[in-house]
PDB file of C-alpha atoms in Angstrom:
ATOM      1  CA  UNK A   1       9.569  12.767 -11.370  1.00  0.00           C
ATOM      2  CA  UNK A   2       7.707  10.152  -9.408  1.00  0.00           C
ATOM      3  CA  UNK A   3      10.083  10.066  -6.422  1.00  0.00           C
ATOM      4  CA  UNK A   4       8.359  12.148  -3.775  1.00  0.00           C
ATOM      5  CA  UNK A   5      10.127  15.013  -1.956  1.00  0.00           C
ATOM      6  CA  UNK A   6       9.326  14.357   1.661  1.00  0.00           C
ATOM      7  CA  UNK A   7      11.452  17.091   3.006  1.00  0.00           C
ATOM      8  CA  UNK A   8       8.574  19.562   3.022  1.00  0.00           C
ATOM      9  CA  UNK A   9       5.631  17.200   2.759  1.00  0.00           C
ATOM     10  CA  UNK A  10       2.534  18.245   4.684  1.00  0.00           C
ATOM     11  CA  UNK A  11       2.428  16.519   8.083  1.00  0.00           C
ATOM     12  CA  UNK A  12      -1.070  16.227   9.482  1.00  0.00           C
ATOM     13  CA  UNK A  13      -1.310  16.143  13.190  1.00  0.00           C
ATOM     14  CA  UNK A  14      -4.967  16.889  13.483  1.00  0.00           C
ATOM     15  CA  UNK A  15      -7.715  14.270  13.737  1.00  0.00           C
ATOM     16  CA  UNK A  16     -11.061  14.308  11.913  1.00  0.00           C
ATOM     17  CA  UNK A  17     -12.983  12.953  14.920  1.00  0.00           C
ATOM     18  CA  UNK A  18     -15.486  15.308  16.460  1.00  0.00           C
ATOM     19  CA  UNK A  19     -14.813  17.015  19.795  1.00  0.00           C
ATOM     20  CA  UNK A  20     -13.153  15.084  22.636  1.00  0.00           C
ATOM     21  CA  UNK A  21     -13.034  11.962  20.493  1.00  0.00           C
ATOM     22  CA  UNK A  22     -10.022  13.439  18.652  1.00  0.00           C
ATOM     23  CA  UNK A  23      -7.994  13.380  21.922  1.00  0.00           C
ATOM     24  CA  UNK A  24      -7.487   9.600  21.379  1.00  0.00           C
ATOM     25  CA  UNK A  25      -5.092  10.319  18.477  1.00  0.00           C
ATOM     26  CA  UNK A  26      -3.001  13.036  20.206  1.00  0.00           C
ATOM     27  CA  UNK A  27       0.687  12.417  19.285  1.00  0.00           C
ATOM     28  CA  UNK A  28      -0.181  10.949  15.987  1.00  0.00           C
ATOM     29  CA  UNK A  29       1.093  12.409  12.646  1.00  0.00           C
ATOM     30  CA  UNK A  30       0.532  11.374   9.131  1.00  0.00           C
ATOM     31  CA  UNK A  31       2.036  12.083   5.750  1.00  0.00           C
ATOM     32  CA  UNK A  32      -0.406  11.054   2.967  1.00  0.00           C
ATOM     33  CA  UNK A  33       2.155   9.606   0.616  1.00  0.00           C
ATOM     34  CA  UNK A  34      -0.425   8.514  -2.008  1.00  0.00           C
ATOM     35  CA  UNK A  35      -2.270  11.869  -2.108  1.00  0.00           C
ATOM     36  CA  UNK A  36       1.085  13.630  -2.260  1.00  0.00           C
ATOM     37  CA  UNK A  37       1.929  11.574  -5.414  1.00  0.00           C
ATOM     38  CA  UNK A  38      -1.530  12.294  -7.002  1.00  0.00           C
ATOM     39  CA  UNK A  39      -2.930   8.868  -6.456  1.00  0.00           C
ATOM     40  CA  UNK A  40      -6.702   8.461  -5.834  1.00  0.00           C
ATOM     41  CA  UNK A  41      -7.404   4.801  -5.941  1.00  0.00           C
ATOM     42  CA  UNK A  42      -5.872   3.957  -2.641  1.00  0.00           C
ATOM     43  CA  UNK A  43      -4.202   5.857   0.162  1.00  0.00           C
ATOM     44  CA  UNK A  44      -0.817   5.144   1.766  1.00  0.00           C
ATOM     45  CA  UNK A  45      -0.168   6.965   5.028  1.00  0.00           C
ATOM     46  CA  UNK A  46       3.263   7.127   6.692  1.00  0.00           C
ATOM     47  CA  UNK A  47       1.971   7.266  10.279  1.00  0.00           C
ATOM     48  CA  UNK A  48       4.047   8.121  13.379  1.00  0.00           C
ATOM     49  CA  UNK A  49       2.730   7.432  16.857  1.00  0.00           C
ATOM     50  CA  UNK A  50       4.297   9.131  19.925  1.00  0.00           C
ATOM     51  CA  UNK A  51       4.164   7.066  23.073  1.00  0.00           C
ATOM     52  CA  UNK A  52       0.604   6.560  24.152  1.00  0.00           C
ATOM     53  CA  UNK A  53      -0.918   7.801  20.797  1.00  0.00           C
ATOM     54  CA  UNK A  54      -3.389   5.604  18.788  1.00  0.00           C
ATOM     55  CA  UNK A  55      -3.864   5.375  15.107  1.00  0.00           C
ATOM     56  CA  UNK A  56      -7.647   5.639  15.378  1.00  0.00           C
ATOM     57  CA  UNK A  57     -10.651   4.495  17.468  1.00  0.00           C
ATOM     58  CA  UNK A  58     -11.314   0.840  17.057  1.00  0.00           C
ATOM     59  CA  UNK A  59     -13.128   0.469  13.799  1.00  0.00           C
ATOM     60  CA  UNK A  60     -13.814  -1.606  10.701  1.00  0.00           C
ATOM     61  CA  UNK A  61     -14.607  -0.578   7.095  1.00  0.00           C
ATOM     62  CA  UNK A  62     -17.586  -1.893   5.114  1.00  0.00           C
ATOM     63  CA  UNK A  63     -16.061  -1.457   1.640  1.00  0.00           C
ATOM     64  CA  UNK A  64     -12.337  -0.601   1.957  1.00  0.00           C
ATOM     65  CA  UNK A  65      -9.620  -3.146   2.264  1.00  0.00           C
ATOM     66  CA  UNK A  66      -6.792  -2.056   4.743  1.00  0.00           C
ATOM     67  CA  UNK A  67      -3.215  -3.248   5.317  1.00  0.00           C
ATOM     68  CA  UNK A  68      -0.585  -2.044   7.804  1.00  0.00           C
ATOM     69  CA  UNK A  69       3.031  -2.581   7.635  1.00  0.00           C
ATOM     70  CA  UNK A  70       5.188  -1.804  10.768  1.00  0.00           C
ATOM     71  CA  UNK A  71       8.338   0.169   9.857  1.00  0.00           C
ATOM     72  CA  UNK A  72       9.938   1.098  13.257  1.00  0.00           C
ATOM     73  CA  UNK A  73       9.358   0.491  16.957  1.00  0.00           C
ATOM     74  CA  UNK A  74       6.722  -1.468  18.587  1.00  0.00           C
ATOM     75  CA  UNK A  75       2.989  -1.018  18.896  1.00  0.00           C
ATOM     76  CA  UNK A  76       0.005  -3.086  19.843  1.00  0.00           C
ATOM     77  CA  UNK A  77      -2.765  -4.086  17.484  1.00  0.00           C
ATOM     78  CA  UNK A  78      -6.004  -3.939  19.453  1.00  0.00           C
ATOM     79  CA  UNK A  79      -8.859  -5.918  18.032  1.00  0.00           C
ATOM     80  CA  UNK A  80     -12.360  -6.900  19.224  1.00  0.00           C
ATOM     81  CA  UNK A  81     -11.072 -10.343  20.179  1.00  0.00           C
ATOM     82  CA  UNK A  82      -7.612  -9.581  21.565  1.00  0.00           C
ATOM     83  CA  UNK A  83      -4.176  -7.842  21.260  1.00  0.00           C
ATOM     84  CA  UNK A  84      -1.107  -8.473  19.226  1.00  0.00           C
ATOM     85  CA  UNK A  85       2.257  -6.806  19.400  1.00  0.00           C
ATOM     86  CA  UNK A  86       3.585  -5.518  16.135  1.00  0.00           C
ATOM     87  CA  UNK A  87       7.346  -4.814  15.405  1.00  0.00           C
ATOM     88  CA  UNK A  88       9.218  -3.746  12.372  1.00  0.00           C
ATOM     89  CA  UNK A  89       8.431  -5.994   9.397  1.00  0.00           C
ATOM     90  CA  UNK A  90       5.035  -7.170  10.823  1.00  0.00           C
ATOM     91  CA  UNK A  91       1.967  -6.914   8.593  1.00  0.00           C
ATOM     92  CA  UNK A  92      -1.649  -7.088   9.260  1.00  0.00           C
ATOM     93  CA  UNK A  93      -4.614  -7.039   6.899  1.00  0.00           C
ATOM     94  CA  UNK A  94      -8.262  -6.092   7.389  1.00  0.00           C
ATOM     95  CA  UNK A  95     -10.646  -7.276   4.662  1.00  0.00           C
ATOM     96  CA  UNK A  96     -13.573  -4.884   3.860  1.00  0.00           C
ATOM     97  CA  UNK A  97     -16.783  -5.974   5.510  1.00  0.00           C
ATOM     98  CA  UNK A  98     -15.140  -8.104   8.228  1.00  0.00           C
ATOM     99  CA  UNK A  99     -16.669  -6.810  11.518  1.00  0.00           C
ATOM    100  CA  UNK A 100     -13.482  -6.858  13.479  1.00  0.00           C
ATOM    101  CA  UNK A 101     -12.833  -3.431  15.078  1.00  0.00           C
ATOM    102  CA  UNK A 102      -9.119  -2.629  15.155  1.00  0.00           C
ATOM    103  CA  UNK A 103      -6.701   0.173  15.977  1.00  0.00           C
ATOM    104  CA  UNK A 104      -2.922   0.483  16.712  1.00  0.00           C
ATOM    105  CA  UNK A 105      -1.795   1.885  19.995  1.00  0.00           C
ATOM    106  CA  UNK A 106       1.703   2.775  20.998  1.00  0.00           C
ATOM    107  CA  UNK A 107       2.256   1.585  24.613  1.00  0.00           C
ATOM    108  CA  UNK A 108       6.059   1.793  24.313  1.00  0.00           C
ATOM    109  CA  UNK A 109       8.209   4.713  25.325  1.00  0.00           C
ATOM    110  CA  UNK A 110       9.629   5.338  21.819  1.00  0.00           C
ATOM    111  CA  UNK A 111       8.040   6.348  18.491  1.00  0.00           C
ATOM    112  CA  UNK A 112       6.242   3.740  16.450  1.00  0.00           C
ATOM    113  CA  UNK A 113       6.100   4.195  12.673  1.00  0.00           C
ATOM    114  CA  UNK A 114       3.850   2.306  10.198  1.00  0.00           C
ATOM    115  CA  UNK A 115       2.454   2.486   6.736  1.00  0.00           C
ATOM    116  CA  UNK A 116      -1.307   2.281   6.406  1.00  0.00           C
ATOM    117  CA  UNK A 117      -2.740   1.314   3.009  1.00  0.00           C
ATOM    118  CA  UNK A 118      -6.481   1.631   2.319  1.00  0.00           C
ATOM    119  CA  UNK A 119      -8.762   1.601  -0.725  1.00  0.00           C
ATOM    120  CA  UNK A 120     -10.499   4.893  -1.522  1.00  0.00           C
ATOM    121  CA  UNK A 121     -14.160   4.092  -1.964  1.00  0.00           C
ATOM    122  CA  UNK A 122     -16.486   7.022  -2.813  1.00  0.00           C
ATOM    123  CA  UNK A 123     -19.065   5.769  -0.407  1.00  0.00           C
ATOM    124  CA  UNK A 124     -18.155   3.976   2.831  1.00  0.00           C
ATOM    125  CA  UNK A 125     -19.234   3.220   6.333  1.00  0.00           C
ATOM    126  CA  UNK A 126     -16.790   2.915   9.231  1.00  0.00           C
ATOM    127  CA  UNK A 127     -18.225   1.280  12.411  1.00  0.00           C
ATOM    128  CA  UNK A 128     -16.588   1.866  15.713  1.00  0.00           C
ATOM    129  CA  UNK A 129     -16.489  -0.969  18.337  1.00  0.00           C
ATOM    130  CA  UNK A 130     -14.604   0.495  21.305  1.00  0.00           C
ATOM    131  CA  UNK A 131     -16.884   1.864  24.104  1.00  0.00           C
ATOM    132  CA  UNK A 132     -14.966   5.228  23.894  1.00  0.00           C
ATOM    133  CA  UNK A 133     -15.612   5.556  20.139  1.00  0.00           C
ATOM    134  CA  UNK A 134     -19.249   6.699  20.086  1.00  0.00           C
ATOM    135  CA  UNK A 135     -19.314   7.072  16.331  1.00  0.00           C
ATOM    136  CA  UNK A 136     -20.565   5.686  13.091  1.00  0.00           C
ATOM    137  CA  UNK A 137     -18.914   7.425  10.192  1.00  0.00           C
ATOM    138  CA  UNK A 138     -20.429   7.560   6.696  1.00  0.00           C
ATOM    139  CA  UNK A 139     -18.694   8.709   3.601  1.00  0.00           C
ATOM    140  CA  UNK A 140     -20.888   9.908   0.724  1.00  0.00           C
ATOM    141  CA  UNK A 141     -19.294  11.074  -2.544  1.00  0.00           C
ATOM    142  CA  UNK A 142     -15.925  11.309  -0.728  1.00  0.00           C
ATOM    143  CA  UNK A 143     -17.205  13.462   2.184  1.00  0.00           C
ATOM    144  CA  UNK A 144     -17.200  12.051   5.731  1.00  0.00           C
ATOM    145  CA  UNK A 145     -20.135  12.591   8.097  1.00  0.00           C
ATOM    146  CA  UNK A 146     -20.008  11.803  11.738  1.00  0.00           C
ATOM    147  CA  UNK A 147     -22.924  10.349  13.855  1.00  0.00           C
ATOM    148  CA  UNK A 148     -23.307   9.011  17.444  1.00  0.00           C
ATOM    149  CA  UNK A 149     -24.083   5.258  17.625  1.00  0.00           C
ATOM    150  CA  UNK A 150     -27.729   6.353  18.451  1.00  0.00           C
ATOM    151  CA  UNK A 151     -27.881   7.956  14.951  1.00  0.00           C
ATOM    152  CA  UNK A 152     -27.662  11.616  16.080  1.00  0.00           C
ATOM    153  CA  UNK A 153     -25.364  13.734  13.911  1.00  0.00           C
ATOM    154  CA  UNK A 154     -22.358  15.303  15.448  1.00  0.00           C
TER     155      UNK A 154
ATOM    156  CA  UNK B   1      -6.086 -12.851  13.601  1.00  0.00           C
ATOM    157  CA  UNK B   2      -5.081 -10.175  10.936  1.00  0.00           C
ATOM    158  CA  UNK B   3      -1.398 -10.305  11.752  1.00  0.00           C
ATOM    159  CA  UNK B   4       0.119 -12.314   8.932  1.00  0.00           C
ATOM    160  CA  UNK B   5       2.507 -15.284   9.675  1.00  0.00           C
ATOM    161  CA  UNK B   6       5.290 -14.571   7.310  1.00  0.00           C
ATOM    162  CA  UNK B   7       7.412 -17.482   8.533  1.00  0.00           C
ATOM    163  CA  UNK B   8       6.087 -19.877   5.990  1.00  0.00           C
ATOM    164  CA  UNK B   9       4.541 -17.380   3.432  1.00  0.00           C
ATOM    165  CA  UNK B  10       4.829 -18.322  -0.210  1.00  0.00           C
ATOM    166  CA  UNK B  11       7.833 -16.675  -1.789  1.00  0.00           C
ATOM    167  CA  UNK B  12       7.421 -16.345  -5.587  1.00  0.00           C
ATOM    168  CA  UNK B  13      10.654 -16.290  -7.500  1.00  0.00           C
ATOM    169  CA  UNK B  14       9.184 -17.044 -10.976  1.00  0.00           C
ATOM    170  CA  UNK B  15       8.204 -14.275 -13.349  1.00  0.00           C
ATOM    171  CA  UNK B  16       4.982 -14.225 -15.546  1.00  0.00           C
ATOM    172  CA  UNK B  17       6.865 -12.807 -18.563  1.00  0.00           C
ATOM    173  CA  UNK B  18       7.023 -15.167 -21.524  1.00  0.00           C
ATOM    174  CA  UNK B  19      10.377 -17.015 -22.558  1.00  0.00           C
ATOM    175  CA  UNK B  20      13.564 -15.035 -22.315  1.00  0.00           C
ATOM    176  CA  UNK B  21      11.846 -11.876 -21.166  1.00  0.00           C
ATOM    177  CA  UNK B  22      11.585 -13.544 -17.730  1.00  0.00           C
ATOM    178  CA  UNK B  23      15.386 -13.525 -17.361  1.00  0.00           C
ATOM    179  CA  UNK B  24      15.215  -9.776 -16.662  1.00  0.00           C
ATOM    180  CA  UNK B  25      13.795 -10.494 -13.205  1.00  0.00           C
ATOM    181  CA  UNK B  26      16.208 -13.314 -12.092  1.00  0.00           C
ATOM    182  CA  UNK B  27      17.068 -12.825  -8.504  1.00  0.00           C
ATOM    183  CA  UNK B  28      13.742 -11.138  -7.640  1.00  0.00           C
ATOM    184  CA  UNK B  29      11.438 -12.608  -5.097  1.00  0.00           C
ATOM    185  CA  UNK B  30       7.988 -11.506  -3.934  1.00  0.00           C
ATOM    186  CA  UNK B  31       5.708 -12.253  -1.066  1.00  0.00           C
ATOM    187  CA  UNK B  32       2.192 -11.120  -1.943  1.00  0.00           C
ATOM    188  CA  UNK B  33       1.169  -9.659   1.388  1.00  0.00           C
ATOM    189  CA  UNK B  34      -2.205  -8.452   0.398  1.00  0.00           C
ATOM    190  CA  UNK B  35      -3.183 -11.766  -1.214  1.00  0.00           C
ATOM    191  CA  UNK B  36      -1.896 -13.658   1.729  1.00  0.00           C
ATOM    192  CA  UNK B  37      -4.211 -11.511   3.908  1.00  0.00           C
ATOM    193  CA  UNK B  38      -7.240 -12.102   1.660  1.00  0.00           C
ATOM    194  CA  UNK B  39      -7.406  -8.647   0.276  1.00  0.00           C
ATOM    195  CA  UNK B  40      -8.466  -8.212  -3.375  1.00  0.00           C
ATOM    196  CA  UNK B  41      -8.848  -4.329  -3.965  1.00  0.00           C
ATOM    197  CA  UNK B  42      -5.098  -3.661  -4.005  1.00  0.00           C
ATOM    198  CA  UNK B  43      -1.987  -5.794  -3.899  1.00  0.00           C
ATOM    199  CA  UNK B  44       1.082  -5.183  -1.684  1.00  0.00           C
ATOM    200  CA  UNK B  45       4.220  -7.042  -2.579  1.00  0.00           C
ATOM    201  CA  UNK B  46       7.223  -7.404  -0.392  1.00  0.00           C
ATOM    202  CA  UNK B  47       9.810  -7.522  -3.054  1.00  0.00           C
ATOM    203  CA  UNK B  48      13.486  -8.507  -2.700  1.00  0.00           C
ATOM    204  CA  UNK B  49      16.019  -7.788  -5.387  1.00  0.00           C
ATOM    205  CA  UNK B  50      19.363  -9.537  -5.516  1.00  0.00           C
ATOM    206  CA  UNK B  51      22.222  -7.648  -7.030  1.00  0.00           C
ATOM    207  CA  UNK B  52      21.407  -7.122 -10.776  1.00  0.00           C
ATOM    208  CA  UNK B  53      17.771  -8.056 -10.495  1.00  0.00           C
ATOM    209  CA  UNK B  54      15.059  -5.865 -11.713  1.00  0.00           C
ATOM    210  CA  UNK B  55      11.465  -5.500 -10.423  1.00  0.00           C
ATOM    211  CA  UNK B  56       9.962  -5.691 -13.960  1.00  0.00           C
ATOM    212  CA  UNK B  57      10.491  -4.577 -17.474  1.00  0.00           C
ATOM    213  CA  UNK B  58       9.897  -0.836 -17.861  1.00  0.00           C
ATOM    214  CA  UNK B  59       6.205  -0.371 -18.076  1.00  0.00           C
ATOM    215  CA  UNK B  60       3.154   1.808 -17.133  1.00  0.00           C
ATOM    216  CA  UNK B  61      -0.350   0.984 -16.166  1.00  0.00           C
ATOM    217  CA  UNK B  62      -3.425   2.288 -17.913  1.00  0.00           C
ATOM    218  CA  UNK B  63      -5.879   1.986 -15.010  1.00  0.00           C
ATOM    219  CA  UNK B  64      -3.953   0.892 -11.869  1.00  0.00           C
ATOM    220  CA  UNK B  65      -2.249   3.409  -9.538  1.00  0.00           C
ATOM    221  CA  UNK B  66       1.072   2.285  -8.127  1.00  0.00           C
ATOM    222  CA  UNK B  67       3.261   3.291  -5.245  1.00  0.00           C
ATOM    223  CA  UNK B  68       6.665   1.879  -4.096  1.00  0.00           C
ATOM    224  CA  UNK B  69       8.317   2.384  -0.681  1.00  0.00           C
ATOM    225  CA  UNK B  70      12.008   1.436  -0.250  1.00  0.00           C
ATOM    226  CA  UNK B  71      12.619  -0.618   2.947  1.00  0.00           C
ATOM    227  CA  UNK B  72      16.325  -1.602   2.753  1.00  0.00           C
ATOM    228  CA  UNK B  73      19.292  -1.138   0.503  1.00  0.00           C
ATOM    229  CA  UNK B  74      19.706   0.970  -2.587  1.00  0.00           C
ATOM    230  CA  UNK B  75      18.104   0.604  -6.060  1.00  0.00           C
ATOM    231  CA  UNK B  76      17.677   2.651  -9.125  1.00  0.00           C
ATOM    232  CA  UNK B  77      14.357   3.870 -10.403  1.00  0.00           C
ATOM    233  CA  UNK B  78      14.671   3.839 -14.230  1.00  0.00           C
ATOM    234  CA  UNK B  79      12.053   5.820 -16.100  1.00  0.00           C
ATOM    235  CA  UNK B  80      11.627   6.918 -19.710  1.00  0.00           C
ATOM    236  CA  UNK B  81      13.200  10.256 -18.855  1.00  0.00           C
ATOM    237  CA  UNK B  82      15.907   9.422 -16.408  1.00  0.00           C
ATOM    238  CA  UNK B  83      17.115   7.569 -13.424  1.00  0.00           C
ATOM    239  CA  UNK B  84      16.773   8.238  -9.732  1.00  0.00           C
ATOM    240  CA  UNK B  85      18.580   6.400  -6.772  1.00  0.00           C
ATOM    241  CA  UNK B  86      16.106   5.173  -4.106  1.00  0.00           C
ATOM    242  CA  UNK B  87      17.215   4.388  -0.573  1.00  0.00           C
ATOM    243  CA  UNK B  88      15.290   3.267   2.557  1.00  0.00           C
ATOM    244  CA  UNK B  89      12.373   5.601   3.332  1.00  0.00           C
ATOM    245  CA  UNK B  90      12.145   6.920  -0.328  1.00  0.00           C
ATOM    246  CA  UNK B  91       8.729   6.733  -2.027  1.00  0.00           C
ATOM    247  CA  UNK B  92       7.658   6.960  -5.713  1.00  0.00           C
ATOM    248  CA  UNK B  93       4.133   7.039  -7.164  1.00  0.00           C
ATOM    249  CA  UNK B  94       2.904   6.239 -10.646  1.00  0.00           C
ATOM    250  CA  UNK B  95      -0.601   7.501 -11.459  1.00  0.00           C
ATOM    251  CA  UNK B  96      -2.617   5.288 -13.695  1.00  0.00           C
ATOM    252  CA  UNK B  97      -2.596   6.369 -17.293  1.00  0.00           C
ATOM    253  CA  UNK B  98       0.624   8.390 -17.108  1.00  0.00           C
ATOM    254  CA  UNK B  99       2.719   7.043 -19.914  1.00  0.00           C
ATOM    255  CA  UNK B 100       6.036   6.978 -18.092  1.00  0.00           C
ATOM    256  CA  UNK B 101       7.543   3.523 -18.259  1.00  0.00           C
ATOM    257  CA  UNK B 102       9.313   2.580 -15.024  1.00  0.00           C
ATOM    258  CA  UNK B 103      11.144  -0.231 -13.319  1.00  0.00           C
ATOM    259  CA  UNK B 104      13.459  -0.637 -10.245  1.00  0.00           C
ATOM    260  CA  UNK B 105      16.849  -2.141 -10.793  1.00  0.00           C
ATOM    261  CA  UNK B 106      19.344  -3.266  -8.124  1.00  0.00           C
ATOM    262  CA  UNK B 107      22.823  -2.101  -9.340  1.00  0.00           C
ATOM    263  CA  UNK B 108      24.321  -2.368  -5.802  1.00  0.00           C
ATOM    264  CA  UNK B 109      26.135  -5.347  -4.392  1.00  0.00           C
ATOM    265  CA  UNK B 110      23.626  -5.997  -1.598  1.00  0.00           C
ATOM    266  CA  UNK B 111      19.939  -6.867  -1.472  1.00  0.00           C
ATOM    267  CA  UNK B 112      17.346  -4.170  -1.978  1.00  0.00           C
ATOM    268  CA  UNK B 113      13.943  -4.580  -0.498  1.00  0.00           C
ATOM    269  CA  UNK B 114      10.819  -2.589  -1.263  1.00  0.00           C
ATOM    270  CA  UNK B 115       7.097  -2.578  -0.956  1.00  0.00           C
ATOM    271  CA  UNK B 116       5.010  -2.429  -4.120  1.00  0.00           C
ATOM    272  CA  UNK B 117       1.341  -1.310  -3.848  1.00  0.00           C
ATOM    273  CA  UNK B 118      -0.999  -1.423  -6.896  1.00  0.00           C
ATOM    274  CA  UNK B 119      -4.694  -1.390  -7.458  1.00  0.00           C
ATOM    275  CA  UNK B 120      -6.300  -4.539  -8.629  1.00  0.00           C
ATOM    276  CA  UNK B 121      -8.410  -3.692 -11.716  1.00  0.00           C
ATOM    277  CA  UNK B 122     -10.271  -6.535 -13.412  1.00  0.00           C
ATOM    278  CA  UNK B 123      -9.256  -5.137 -16.854  1.00  0.00           C
ATOM    279  CA  UNK B 124      -5.943  -3.535 -17.497  1.00  0.00           C
ATOM    280  CA  UNK B 125      -3.261  -2.751 -20.110  1.00  0.00           C
ATOM    281  CA  UNK B 126       0.440  -2.565 -19.232  1.00  0.00           C
ATOM    282  CA  UNK B 127       2.575  -0.985 -21.935  1.00  0.00           C
ATOM    283  CA  UNK B 128       6.310  -1.716 -21.989  1.00  0.00           C
ATOM    284  CA  UNK B 129       8.711   1.077 -23.045  1.00  0.00           C
ATOM    285  CA  UNK B 130      12.169  -0.430 -22.703  1.00  0.00           C
ATOM    286  CA  UNK B 131      13.533  -1.718 -26.045  1.00  0.00           C
ATOM    287  CA  UNK B 132      14.174  -5.195 -24.347  1.00  0.00           C
ATOM    288  CA  UNK B 133      10.509  -5.444 -23.247  1.00  0.00           C
ATOM    289  CA  UNK B 134       8.814  -6.492 -26.436  1.00  0.00           C
ATOM    290  CA  UNK B 135       5.460  -6.753 -24.786  1.00  0.00           C
ATOM    291  CA  UNK B 136       2.007  -5.346 -24.472  1.00  0.00           C
ATOM    292  CA  UNK B 137       0.190  -7.102 -21.641  1.00  0.00           C
ATOM    293  CA  UNK B 138      -3.659  -7.132 -21.354  1.00  0.00           C
ATOM    294  CA  UNK B 139      -5.676  -8.217 -18.405  1.00  0.00           C
ATOM    295  CA  UNK B 140      -9.271  -9.321 -19.067  1.00  0.00           C
ATOM    296  CA  UNK B 141     -11.484 -10.447 -16.154  1.00  0.00           C
ATOM    297  CA  UNK B 142      -8.278 -10.793 -13.984  1.00  0.00           C
ATOM    298  CA  UNK B 143      -6.394 -12.978 -16.508  1.00  0.00           C
ATOM    299  CA  UNK B 144      -3.163 -11.662 -18.107  1.00  0.00           C
ATOM    300  CA  UNK B 145      -2.469 -12.151 -21.854  1.00  0.00           C
ATOM    301  CA  UNK B 146       0.925 -11.471 -23.426  1.00  0.00           C
ATOM    302  CA  UNK B 147       1.463  -9.889 -26.821  1.00  0.00           C
ATOM    303  CA  UNK B 148       4.476  -8.665 -28.800  1.00  0.00           C
ATOM    304  CA  UNK B 149       4.450  -4.979 -29.636  1.00  0.00           C
ATOM    305  CA  UNK B 150       3.449  -5.857 -33.193  1.00  0.00           C
ATOM    306  CA  UNK B 151       0.225  -7.409 -31.884  1.00  0.00           C
ATOM    307  CA  UNK B 152       1.230 -11.087 -32.229  1.00  0.00           C
ATOM    308  CA  UNK B 153       0.226 -13.170 -29.210  1.00  0.00           C
ATOM    309  CA  UNK B 154       3.031 -14.903 -27.205  1.00  0.00           C
TER     310      UNK B 154
END
């Protein structure tokens, strides 16, 4: 039956970033809805941000399109060229290859909830543009590898 | 700026089905959020169903994964092997190639609103399983062609 049972769905609170870089996403949780339903062409995450949590470090994808849809609360979309408040019903898209680093940060005092949709490419590069995000992340055959901006592996 | 301006977004109320088959979707409207944001790897439709409207004839996709997320109201997910009520926050997934015809029908007396996410394959086959949906739909290089189940072109 294609309707998902979310009552005991795995909720991921960890972050794949190496070391201290993962602190940026403290208070973030995700349910991977697409994975849970057996999909592999795109991912759809139900992402919940506690006050002060961020969705990610500011990044852009070389090959994977992205879309976010705000479900509840208020958060700030931080991009290389400015900030935009997002509220329930707001939508933002990020075309693959457009070098505009972006992340969503919850600066409110309530939870913010959003859907994140992204293509699943087998090979990918994510470039991080915020000064705190000293990373370049490369996916090869579905496995992520983390590098500093100077090319050194984490 | 990646946040979409939905205030004057194109709202599609027409249906691509040929002739009378399009009546099934009367009262359905869609905003193609992904297209509006310039994405082409997957589509995300914000779909609004008036009472008695259906999302589609009952169908399954050969190559394209699909996911629906209910935003508002109540609707019925009709599949080949049964029916399931969907309410806000409910999610259903349809893996490409799984021959389980599905559609969403609004049998309530209020609007039902959902997000539909689907991969954009260049070539695709959609097979229709409800007796009223006398179609087999083939996409070649992005263009849809409509056939009766007996193979005759519409």
